[in-house]
Tab-separated table of C-alpha atoms and ligand atoms in Angstrom:
chain	number	residue	atom	x	y	z
A	1	MET	CA	94.510	79.595	76.432
A	2	LYS	CA	94.304	82.956	76.067
A	3	VAL	CA	96.877	85.580	75.663
A	4	LEU	CA	97.167	89.682	75.715
A	5	VAL	CA	100.107	90.893	74.318
A	6	ALA	CA	101.159	94.942	74.935
A	7	VAL	CA	103.141	96.476	72.085
A	8	LYS	CA	104.078	100.070	72.249
A	9	ARG	CA	104.885	102.435	69.820
A	10	VAL	CA	108.978	104.312	70.078
A	11	ILE	CA	111.041	105.783	67.770
A	12	ASP	CA	112.811	102.908	65.448
A	13	ALA	CA	116.274	101.304	67.501
A	14	TYR	CA	118.104	102.993	64.373
A	15	VAL	CA	117.549	106.563	64.630
A	16	LYS	CA	119.791	108.682	66.091
A	17	VAL	CA	117.605	110.334	68.891
A	18	ARG	CA	117.794	113.727	69.423
A	19	VAL	CA	116.968	115.920	72.401
A	20	LYS	CA	114.319	118.568	71.824
A	21	ALA	CA	116.382	122.177	71.932
A	22	ASP	CA	114.302	123.010	75.035
A	23	GLY	CA	114.956	119.748	76.942
A	24	SER	CA	111.788	119.315	77.474
A	25	GLY	CA	111.760	115.636	75.962
A	26	VAL	CA	113.097	113.781	72.583
A	27	GLU	CA	112.247	115.133	69.135
A	28	THR	CA	109.199	112.297	67.795
A	29	GLN	CA	107.873	114.914	64.515
A	30	ASN	CA	108.837	113.446	61.477
A	31	VAL	CA	110.927	110.610	63.012
A	32	LYS	CA	111.208	107.008	61.883
A	33	MET	CA	108.580	105.051	65.242
A	34	SER	CA	108.395	101.047	64.806
A	35	MET	CA	107.347	98.390	67.324
A	36	ASN	CA	109.451	98.456	71.035
A	37	PRO	CA	112.105	95.686	70.092
A	38	PHE	CA	111.306	94.094	73.167
A	39	CYS	CA	107.274	93.686	72.540
A	40	GLU	CA	108.382	92.435	69.323
A	41	ILE	CA	110.117	89.636	70.876
A	42	ALA	CA	106.907	89.626	73.405
A	43	VAL	CA	104.310	88.657	69.869
A	44	GLU	CA	106.786	85.818	68.444
A	45	GLU	CA	106.987	84.500	71.407
A	46	ALA	CA	102.764	84.461	71.398
A	47	VAL	CA	102.769	83.295	67.970
A	48	ARG	CA	105.415	80.367	68.567
A	49	MET	CA	102.640	79.434	71.966
A	50	LYS	CA	100.209	79.248	69.200
A	51	GLU	CA	101.759	77.627	66.758
A	52	ALA	CA	102.712	74.883	69.361
A	53	GLY	CA	98.912	74.668	70.464
A	54	VAL	CA	100.131	75.984	73.675
A	55	ALA	CA	97.335	79.883	72.821
A	56	THR	CA	94.287	79.722	71.141
A	57	GLU	CA	93.965	83.456	70.650
A	58	ILE	CA	96.560	86.546	71.126
A	59	VAL	CA	95.414	90.004	71.804
A	60	ALA	CA	97.822	92.509	70.827
A	61	VAL	CA	97.102	96.022	73.248
A	62	SER	CA	98.749	99.146	72.639
A	63	CYS	CA	98.504	101.992	74.495
A	64	GLY	CA	98.625	105.857	73.337
A	65	ALA	CA	97.804	107.801	69.712
A	66	GLN	CA	95.712	106.839	67.483
A	67	SER	CA	99.038	106.003	65.184
A	68	SER	CA	99.751	103.551	67.480
A	69	GLN	CA	97.358	101.134	65.352
A	70	GLU	CA	100.526	101.021	62.932
A	71	THR	CA	102.007	99.091	65.597
A	72	LEU	CA	99.104	96.810	66.341
A	73	ARG	CA	99.004	95.636	62.663
A	74	THR	CA	102.602	95.299	62.625
A	75	ALA	CA	101.491	92.712	65.551
A	76	LEU	CA	98.786	91.229	63.872
A	77	ALA	CA	100.759	90.988	60.253
A	78	MET	CA	103.199	89.236	62.811
A	79	GLY	CA	100.511	86.592	63.590
A	80	ALA	CA	98.780	88.399	66.929
A	81	ASP	CA	94.095	87.793	65.867
A	82	ARG	CA	93.054	91.018	66.952
A	83	GLY	CA	94.547	94.500	68.242
A	84	ILE	CA	92.972	96.865	71.312
A	85	LEU	CA	93.844	100.477	70.733
A	86	VAL	CA	93.275	101.929	74.078
A	87	GLN	CA	93.655	105.698	72.913
A	88	SER	CA	94.672	108.996	74.385
A	89	ASP	CA	97.272	112.126	73.346
A	90	GLU	CA	98.370	112.154	76.893
A	91	VAL	CA	101.531	111.402	78.394
A	92	LEU	CA	101.172	108.086	79.614
A	93	GLN	CA	103.780	106.812	82.724
A	94	PRO	CA	104.297	102.923	83.344
A	95	LEU	CA	101.621	102.949	86.748
A	96	ALA	CA	98.570	104.961	84.321
A	97	ILE	CA	99.759	102.008	81.582
A	98	ALA	CA	99.732	99.172	83.600
A	99	LYS	CA	96.347	100.842	85.392
A	100	LEU	CA	95.095	100.588	81.661
A	101	LEU	CA	96.676	97.021	81.404
A	102	LYS	CA	95.035	95.776	83.646
A	103	ALA	CA	91.095	97.182	82.980
A	104	VAL	CA	91.775	95.168	79.665
A	105	VAL	CA	92.902	92.168	81.533
A	106	GLU	CA	89.508	92.396	83.614
A	107	LYS	CA	87.470	92.819	79.751
A	108	GLU	CA	89.369	89.922	78.374
A	109	SER	CA	90.721	87.765	80.542
A	110	PRO	CA	93.941	85.892	78.924
A	111	GLU	CA	96.011	83.765	80.940
A	112	VAL	CA	98.676	85.462	80.239
A	113	VAL	CA	100.100	88.767	80.015
A	114	LEU	CA	103.159	89.186	77.393
A	115	LEU	CA	105.279	92.603	77.236
A	116	GLY	CA	108.661	93.918	76.190
A	117	LYS	CA	110.808	94.055	79.549
A	118	GLN	CA	111.434	97.325	79.091
A	119	ALA	CA	111.295	100.113	76.269
A	120	VAL	CA	113.387	101.233	74.500
A	121	ASP	CA	112.747	104.951	74.743
A	122	SER	CA	111.759	105.476	78.278
A	123	ASP	CA	113.563	102.901	79.451
A	124	PHE	CA	111.068	102.755	82.011
A	125	ASN	CA	111.371	98.343	83.023
A	126	GLN	CA	108.336	98.399	85.515
A	127	THR	CA	105.102	98.369	83.622
A	128	GLY	CA	105.230	94.418	83.903
A	129	GLN	CA	106.004	94.869	87.141
A	130	MET	CA	103.202	96.770	88.126
A	131	LEU	CA	100.733	95.248	86.435
A	132	ALA	CA	101.717	92.395	87.906
A	133	ALA	CA	101.011	93.458	91.646
A	134	LEU	CA	98.068	95.285	90.670
A	135	LEU	CA	96.442	92.345	89.164
A	136	GLY	CA	97.444	89.783	91.754
A	137	TRP	CA	99.081	87.914	89.357
A	138	SER	CA	101.838	85.869	89.194
A	139	GLN	CA	105.346	87.712	87.659
A	140	ALA	CA	108.208	86.109	85.231
A	141	THR	CA	110.767	89.238	84.306
A	142	PHE	CA	113.452	88.860	81.878
A	143	ALA	CA	112.968	85.872	80.397
A	144	SER	CA	114.360	83.863	78.370
A	145	LYS	CA	112.131	80.121	78.267
A	146	VAL	CA	109.272	79.891	78.392
A	147	ILE	CA	107.078	76.105	78.787
A	148	LYS	CA	103.896	76.037	79.570
A	149	GLU	CA	103.227	72.777	81.912
A	150	ASP	CA	99.898	71.751	83.844
A	151	GLY	CA	98.578	75.242	84.910
A	152	MET	CA	101.516	77.291	85.131
A	153	LEU	CA	104.722	78.112	83.016
A	154	ARG	CA	108.223	77.442	83.908
A	155	VAL	CA	110.200	80.477	82.536
A	156	THR	CA	113.947	81.005	82.244
A	157	ARG	CA	115.225	84.268	83.616
A	158	GLU	CA	118.126	85.941	82.749
A	159	ILE	CA	120.158	87.215	85.728
A	160	ASP	CA	123.595	88.798	86.603
A	161	GLY	CA	125.800	85.852	85.962
A	162	GLY	CA	122.930	82.792	85.281
A	163	LEU	CA	119.663	81.872	84.680
A	164	GLU	CA	117.182	80.872	87.204
A	165	THR	CA	114.235	78.675	86.073
A	166	LEU	CA	111.069	79.724	88.421
A	167	GLU	CA	108.070	77.945	87.872
A	168	VAL	CA	104.625	80.560	88.045
A	169	LYS	CA	101.294	79.644	88.720
A	170	LEU	CA	97.883	81.157	85.767
A	171	PRO	CA	97.560	84.148	85.480
A	172	ALA	CA	100.586	85.305	85.071
A	173	VAL	CA	102.856	88.371	83.741
A	174	VAL	CA	105.764	87.508	82.091
A	175	THR	CA	108.336	90.230	80.790
A	176	ALA	CA	110.305	89.237	77.732
A	177	ASP	CA	114.430	89.373	77.534
A	178	LEU	CA	116.687	89.750	74.424
A	179	ARG	CA	117.521	86.316	74.078
A	180	LEU	CA	114.047	84.573	74.205
A	181	ASN	CA	113.264	84.636	70.245
A	182	GLU	CA	114.076	86.541	67.143
A	183	PRO	CA	111.017	87.902	65.702
A	184	ARG	CA	109.732	86.874	62.592
A	185	TYR	CA	109.532	89.539	59.270
A	186	ALA	CA	105.858	89.558	58.815
A	187	SER	CA	105.299	88.616	55.217
A	188	LEU	CA	103.793	90.263	52.677
A	189	PRO	CA	100.527	87.774	52.685
A	190	ASN	CA	99.883	88.271	56.586
A	191	ILE	CA	100.917	92.342	56.069
A	192	MET	CA	97.671	92.849	53.860
A	193	LYS	CA	95.235	89.847	55.760
A	194	ALA	CA	96.434	92.293	58.583
A	195	LYS	CA	94.908	95.068	57.584
A	196	LYS	CA	91.701	92.650	57.438
A	197	LYS	CA	91.717	92.151	61.704
A	198	PRO	CA	89.591	94.331	63.247
A	199	ILE	CA	91.267	96.532	66.627
A	200	ASP	CA	88.858	98.080	68.684
A	201	THR	CA	89.593	100.810	70.596
A	202	LEU	CA	88.882	101.981	73.663
A	203	THR	CA	89.749	105.558	76.077
A	204	PRO	CA	90.942	105.253	79.547
A	205	ASP	CA	87.957	107.239	80.458
A	206	GLU	CA	86.301	104.166	79.500
A	207	LEU	CA	87.595	101.945	81.099
A	208	GLY	CA	87.407	103.880	84.105
A	209	VAL	CA	91.669	104.985	84.793
A	210	ASP	CA	92.940	107.854	85.599
A	211	VAL	CA	96.304	109.227	83.720
A	212	THR	CA	96.930	111.955	84.728
A	213	PRO	CA	100.986	111.917	85.060
A	214	ARG	CA	103.253	111.200	88.296
A	215	LEU	CA	106.036	111.540	87.122
A	216	LYS	CA	107.813	115.225	86.093
A	217	VAL	CA	110.531	115.602	83.859
A	218	ILE	CA	112.809	117.934	84.931
A	219	LYS	CA	114.929	118.138	81.826
A	220	VAL	CA	116.160	115.779	79.105
A	221	THR	CA	119.855	115.932	77.675
A	222	GLU	CA	122.330	114.073	75.932
A	223	PRO	CA	125.197	112.148	76.348
A	224	PRO	CA	128.614	114.150	76.780
A	225	ALA	CA	129.954	113.996	73.250
A	226	ARG	CA	132.983	111.646	73.633
A	227	GLN	CA	136.122	113.189	72.698
A	228	ALA	CA	138.557	112.346	69.491
A	229	GLY	CA	141.018	109.045	70.356
A	230	VAL	CA	145.002	109.708	68.954
A	231	LYS	CA	147.551	107.639	68.114
A	232	VAL	CA	150.425	106.606	69.872
A	233	ALA	CA	153.292	105.458	67.900
A	234	ASN	CA	154.664	102.857	70.045
A	235	VAL	CA	154.346	100.740	73.287
A	236	ALA	CA	156.448	103.295	75.488
A	237	GLU	CA	153.896	106.462	74.331
A	238	LEU	CA	150.441	104.829	74.758
A	239	VAL	CA	151.592	102.959	78.527
A	240	THR	CA	153.324	106.999	78.701
A	241	LYS	CA	149.735	108.669	78.027
A	242	LEU	CA	147.767	105.913	80.405
A	243	LYS	CA	150.073	107.133	83.551
A	244	SER	CA	150.535	110.521	82.635
A	245	GLU	CA	147.340	111.491	80.642
A	246	ALA	CA	144.461	109.026	81.283
A	247	LYS	CA	145.952	107.992	84.735
A	248	VAL	CA	144.778	105.173	84.569
A	249	ILE	CA	148.209	102.805	85.878
B	301	AMP	P1	108.422	100.020	80.390
B	301	AMP	O1	107.984	99.709	81.561
B	301	AMP	O2	107.967	101.458	80.093
B	301	AMP	O3	109.981	100.064	79.720
B	301	AMP	O4	107.565	99.186	79.385
B	301	AMP	C1	107.071	97.578	79.688
B	301	AMP	C2	106.721	96.955	78.538
B	301	AMP	O5	105.499	97.283	79.315
B	301	AMP	C3	106.654	97.521	76.653
B	301	AMP	O6	107.952	96.196	76.209
B	301	AMP	C4	105.190	97.041	76.606
B	301	AMP	O7	105.236	95.812	76.566
B	301	AMP	C5	104.785	97.909	77.844
B	301	AMP	N1	104.102	98.766	77.657
B	301	AMP	C6	104.824	99.885	77.849
B	301	AMP	N2	104.251	101.253	77.293
B	301	AMP	C7	102.871	100.460	76.652
B	301	AMP	C8	102.773	101.449	75.835
B	301	AMP	N3	101.627	102.839	75.651
B	301	AMP	N4	101.571	100.399	75.046
B	301	AMP	C9	100.826	99.191	75.500
B	301	AMP	N5	101.917	98.161	75.693
B	301	AMP	C10	102.943	99.169	77.182
């Protein structure tokens, strides 16, 4: 079974994100970038499928600037077999990415496409769902467990207040939630080996996809700064303040 994994390069999850002075977006110049954490989980799941003899080949795909090659190298160091960079310097929104991934799926014919449930930079949580709809494939989102059975996947999903288990027919699109697995760190020998693994480069034009943005970002603002707390001397003072100042009791 061939598995395609979509990986996005985003601002590192441990970096304090700063809004640009003109409010047009967030600062990405001179900021540490990494693979989106949910994409790492998706890659790890694909690698575990291969180690279990369920997957035969893992192809990692990233859409974006030339620098997304680094993210693909990380996926290759974790265990993906080869990479595809869909290179574009345009702003790529979820529908455009879903169309690009659909075109790659048509070239590669995987049985499963794994994505992160969400990119932590733009928080869209749309790409996997749009891709499944465009392909007309089954989808299982927010997966916390994936098991392959005859011609289908049994996927446990994290839903409000519990877990839901679905059977989805192959081919299918699956998006990874936080508790699906704990991604491995790539070892130094694997990082070295990854340098030799192939990465093909395609463009949206070659794939016949129009990536013109459909959404316009009006403004990006910082969240309001939290007010400093105060120390109270005793419970009576706390209760008085909760009643008269915070007005929560
Ligand atoms: P989103 O819908 O933007 O929250 O992203 C959900 C998932 O779609 C990510 O975790 C990735 O697996 C995939 N994805 C989003 N953007 C890209 C991209 N530029 N290149 C490759 N995959 C992406």
